[in-house]
Amino acid sequence: MHDTPARYGRGASALPWCLLLLAGLSACGTGSAPEADRAASAPAAPAAFERVETLTLPAGPVASQPDLVATPDGGWLLAWIEPGMGDASDGESRGHRLMFSRTRAGEGDWSVPRAIARGDDWFLNWADTPHVQALPDGSLWAHWLRSTGPGRMDYGIDLVRSGDGGDTWSAPTLVNLADSAGDHGFVSFWPQGRDGLGIAWLDSRQKAAAIAAGEAEASDDPHHGGGAPMMLRAAVFDAAGERSAEWPLDTSTCDCCTTAAAITSRGPVVVYRGRTAGEIRDTRLVRFENGAWTAPRDVHADGWMMPGCPVNGPVVAARGERVWVAWFTQADGPPELRIARSDDAGDSFGAPLTVARGEHVLGRATLALAGDALLVAWLEETDAQRLQLARYGLDLSAPPTRRELARLAIRGRASGLPRLAVQGDEARIVWTDTEGGKPVLRGVRLH
């Protein structure tokens, strides 16, 4: 049962990131200390995004696969998957629902959760999860994955739009080809102007064509080792919900690694994991500029030869012409999370830095700009799974401040992908954990 809206607050007790040092200067003589002395003896103000509080979330007692975005009006938009809530004649739960809740600028409470869609033919996967987006014109967009064929890996992307704040939603539009077998997903959204939605996804049409021609074999292996490659495609949907343009971006990509997008002053960039004929699976970037997409280029030539998909895609943040990308690799042996910066909208990148390295590093990173800092969070697992956070300066020149944000009860892939977003002087992170053997959403806010 959901709490009432008044209960969907920000959360309670603060957890200090660091101990603040109290500096004192002894005053000479008698009487009041000078203003300078009083200022010097006062406690130093905590740095931005170093105070951490538990974030109360509006999701029900069984929920997973969260998505979180900062909205143009200064609020927050949260979405998640939950069971279909017993709408069958026998009283049993059927299917799933994609739910959402939001806050508006200056409001601390979440709205009453509402359903975007529900269905009993959805494809659910811990890594290929639904997304939501809020555009400057006030519209809301969402997608989920729907099974489209007889095979377990036959599924497509359903896209919907709301022009009234989520009260009503359009009929779903299938983003990929209707007659294309195979898997289509790992979606990224970005605002294309004030009222257009940009969307990138991994598309199985050329793999399906190769199978139909007898040039490759169909497989239910989600890691897709061998065979014809997936491709990266992008499209723009207008304010009427109609597709106004579509492009192929890369004809050889990793099969099931997440994609990510950000906006630079020269246009949107999309990052993803590429795939060569020799099974090198490094992170690539493309940019939309002056009405066309650039050729794919490596963020860094890791040279990671991987016969199957690692299910661990890159993330990206951008401001002006500066772009930051974080990604997982095992090119040098142990699992490693790397980060690199570009000062020319992704045309070139500096040498990468190691964020975390070792057998305990799971990756599954999330990344966001936070004022004059860059926040990157990721998962690790030893005796328990842990959500870690590093706070870098924008130039990446100094060692980051690090802390553990949460120790999870869940293990393995069921924790999915944490989601990080920043609104003004506040950052929020949400993820999936477990309680009583069932998935639940957890979150923290940093300010």
XYZ file of N, CA and C in Angstrom, residues 334-426:
279
model
N 42.282 -7.317 -14.429
C 41.246 -7.167 -13.397
C 40.131 -6.220 -13.853
N 38.937 -6.375 -13.326
C 37.866 -5.409 -13.605
C 38.301 -3.999 -13.216
N 37.927 -3.029 -14.035
C 38.376 -1.664 -13.799
C 37.320 -0.684 -14.290
N 37.092 0.358 -13.512
C 36.242 1.467 -13.916
C 37.142 2.652 -14.243
N 37.017 3.177 -15.470
C 37.859 4.275 -15.928
C 37.016 5.507 -16.226
N 37.687 6.653 -16.256
C 37.028 7.911 -16.595
C 37.995 8.764 -17.409
N 37.451 9.509 -18.375
C 38.267 10.393 -19.207
C 37.451 11.621 -19.565
N 38.165 12.708 -19.942
C 37.514 13.981 -20.249
C 37.915 14.459 -21.643
N 36.949 15.068 -22.314
C 37.181 15.721 -23.594
C 36.888 17.206 -23.459
N 37.695 18.040 -24.090
C 37.458 19.484 -24.099
C 36.975 19.981 -25.448
N 36.684 19.054 -26.382
C 36.242 19.437 -27.717
C 35.004 18.648 -28.150
N 34.058 18.496 -27.199
C 32.752 17.862 -27.467
C 32.886 16.413 -27.915
N 33.968 15.759 -27.528
C 34.117 14.345 -27.831
C 34.976 14.036 -29.031
N 35.570 15.048 -29.667
C 36.469 14.784 -30.794
C 37.715 14.035 -30.335
N 38.182 14.341 -29.133
C 39.349 13.666 -28.574
C 39.211 13.634 -27.058
N 39.918 12.700 -26.435
C 39.872 12.545 -24.987
C 41.291 12.456 -24.431
N 41.451 12.943 -23.209
C 42.706 12.763 -22.505
C 42.872 11.324 -22.056
N 44.044 11.018 -21.549
C 44.302 9.671 -21.042
C 43.342 9.352 -19.901
N 42.817 8.142 -19.858
C 41.854 7.806 -18.799
C 42.512 7.646 -17.439
N 41.724 7.872 -16.397
C 42.119 7.629 -15.020
C 41.360 6.413 -14.496
N 41.945 5.741 -13.536
C 41.288 4.603 -12.900
C 40.461 5.089 -11.718
N 39.161 4.835 -11.758
C 38.279 5.159 -10.635
C 38.329 4.059 -9.592
N 38.259 2.807 -10.038
C 38.311 1.654 -9.130
C 38.826 0.466 -9.923
N 39.537 -0.429 -9.226
C 40.155 -1.572 -9.904
C 40.241 -2.744 -8.939
N 39.961 -3.938 -9.431
C 40.059 -5.136 -8.616
C 38.907 -6.083 -8.888
N 39.039 -7.306 -8.404
C 38.014 -8.312 -8.656
C 36.675 -7.958 -8.018
N 36.682 -7.057 -7.048
C 35.449 -6.665 -6.377
C 34.641 -5.646 -7.178
N 35.209 -5.063 -8.224
C 34.549 -3.989 -8.970
C 33.552 -4.580 -9.966
N 32.273 -4.272 -9.783
C 31.228 -4.719 -10.702
C 30.994 -3.727 -11.829
N 31.318 -2.457 -11.608
C 31.009 -1.435 -12.607
C 29.576 -0.953 -12.448
N 28.803 -1.006 -13.558
C 27.411 -0.513 -13.571
C 27.360 0.930 -13.081
N 28.169 1.769 -13.717
C 28.381 3.131 -13.235
C 27.225 4.053 -13.590
N 27.146 5.147 -12.855
C 26.244 6.253 -13.142
C 27.012 7.539 -12.860
N 26.731 8.604 -13.623
C 27.601 9.772 -13.660
C 26.764 11.032 -13.790
N 27.174 12.117 -13.098
C 26.456 13.388 -13.222
C 27.348 14.537 -12.795
N 27.145 15.692 -13.423
C 27.792 16.927 -13.013
C 27.048 17.515 -11.831
N 27.809 18.038 -10.871
C 27.215 18.608 -9.667
C 27.949 19.903 -9.337
N 27.541 21.005 -9.951
C 28.220 22.266 -9.747
C 29.630 22.202 -10.295
N 30.615 22.428 -9.429
C 32.015 22.364 -9.849
C 32.624 20.998 -9.564
N 31.774 19.988 -9.434
C 32.238 18.629 -9.163
C 31.622 17.652 -10.156
N 32.234 16.498 -10.247
C 31.727 15.390 -11.054
C 31.534 14.209 -10.120
N 30.313 13.679 -10.082
C 29.989 12.546 -9.223
C 29.896 11.285 -10.067
N 30.568 10.236 -9.631
C 30.450 8.930 -10.280
C 30.191 7.886 -9.203
N 29.170 7.067 -9.424
C 28.827 6.002 -8.484
C 28.879 4.672 -9.218
N 29.155 3.607 -8.487
C 29.265 2.283 -9.078
C 29.082 1.235 -7.995
N 28.983 -0.020 -8.421
C 28.770 -1.122 -7.492
C 30.032 -1.966 -7.363
N 30.262 -2.462 -6.135
C 31.316 -3.414 -5.846
C 30.714 -4.559 -5.041
N 31.406 -5.707 -5.046
C 30.900 -6.837 -4.262
C 32.050 -7.633 -3.689
N 32.039 -7.784 -2.357
C 32.954 -8.671 -1.649
C 32.095 -9.580 -0.775
N 32.108 -9.358 0.550
C 31.194 -10.097 1.414
C 29.763 -9.623 1.240
N 29.609 -8.405 0.712
C 28.297 -7.831 0.412
C 28.461 -6.894 -0.781
N 27.355 -6.560 -1.385
C 27.392 -5.600 -2.486
C 27.303 -4.191 -1.908
N 28.128 -3.275 -2.460
C 28.212 -1.925 -1.930
C 28.107 -0.914 -3.056
N 27.422 0.181 -2.762
C 27.335 1.297 -3.681
C 28.374 2.330 -3.278
N 29.296 2.622 -4.177
C 30.395 3.532 -3.904
C 30.219 4.835 -4.673
N 30.816 5.903 -4.152
C 30.741 7.211 -4.797
C 32.110 7.877 -4.760
N 32.483 8.482 -5.881
C 33.691 9.309 -5.943
C 33.300 10.696 -6.426
N 33.912 11.711 -5.821
C 33.638 13.104 -6.175
C 34.933 13.724 -6.707
N 34.919 14.038 -8.018
C 36.080 14.608 -8.694
C 35.881 16.096 -8.945
N 36.982 16.818 -9.052
C 36.934 18.131 -9.652
C 36.740 17.978 -11.152
N 36.268 19.036 -11.804
C 35.923 18.910 -13.212
C 37.127 18.621 -14.099
N 38.327 19.035 -13.668
C 39.505 18.775 -14.502
C 40.134 17.413 -14.224
N 39.613 16.685 -13.260
C 40.084 15.339 -12.902
C 41.546 15.324 -12.446
N 42.086 16.484 -12.102
C 43.511 16.557 -11.797
C 43.853 16.097 -10.387
N 42.935 16.205 -9.458
C 43.199 15.847 -8.064
C 42.526 14.516 -7.730
N 43.083 13.764 -6.786
C 42.426 12.528 -6.357
C 41.013 12.820 -5.852
N 40.076 11.946 -6.122
C 38.698 12.204 -5.704
C 38.484 11.943 -4.223
N 37.422 12.519 -3.696
C 36.919 12.141 -2.383
C 36.009 10.934 -2.567
N 36.170 9.928 -1.738
C 35.419 8.684 -1.905
C 34.629 8.360 -0.641
N 33.526 7.667 -0.834
C 32.797 7.141 0.304
C 31.868 6.018 -0.146
N 31.522 5.187 0.818
C 30.522 4.147 0.592
C 29.155 4.725 0.913
N 28.241 4.653 -0.049
C 26.910 5.201 0.154
C 25.944 4.211 0.778
N 26.090 2.935 0.423
C 25.125 1.952 0.929
C 25.719 0.560 0.856
N 25.327 -0.259 1.799
C 25.623 -1.689 1.775
C 24.309 -2.394 1.474
N 24.273 -3.156 0.391
C 23.039 -3.748 -0.087
C 22.843 -5.148 0.475
N 21.588 -5.529 0.655
C 21.271 -6.892 1.067
C 21.270 -7.831 -0.135
N 21.081 -7.277 -1.317
C 20.989 -8.052 -2.543
C 22.387 -8.377 -3.054
N 22.485 -9.402 -3.889
C 23.772 -9.762 -4.490
C 23.567 -10.048 -5.978
N 24.685 -10.097 -6.701
C 24.616 -10.438 -8.114
C 23.989 -9.352 -8.956
N 23.359 -9.764 -10.052
C 22.819 -8.811 -11.011
C 21.454 -8.256 -10.638
N 20.808 -8.835 -9.626
C 19.460 -8.403 -9.276
C 19.410 -6.959 -8.805
N 20.547 -6.400 -8.386
C 20.572 -4.997 -7.971
C 20.479 -4.050 -9.153
N 20.695 -4.567 -10.353
C 20.497 -3.748 -11.544
C 21.477 -2.603 -11.652
N 20.953 -1.444 -12.083
C 21.773 -0.274 -12.364
C 21.347 0.889 -11.477
N 22.250 1.426 -10.655
C 21.892 2.619 -9.883
C 21.701 3.806 -10.813
N 20.866 4.769 -10.405
C 20.577 5.957 -11.204
C 20.884 7.207 -10.382
N 21.646 8.117 -10.987
C 22.091 9.348 -10.337
C 21.620 10.543 -11.151
N 21.079 11.555 -10.481
C 20.692 12.805 -11.145
C 20.959 13.957 -10.195
N 21.153 15.146 -10.760
C 21.463 16.346 -9.986
C 20.505 17.453 -10.371
N 19.989 18.143 -9.361
C 19.123 19.303 -9.562
C 19.637 20.416 -8.655
N 20.267 21.434 -9.236
C 20.788 22.533 -8.426
C 21.850 22.067 -7.460
N 21.613 22.270 -6.163
C 22.596 21.896 -5.142
C 22.262 20.565 -4.475
N 21.498 19.729 -5.153
C 21.120 18.430 -4.595
C 21.310 17.332 -5.632
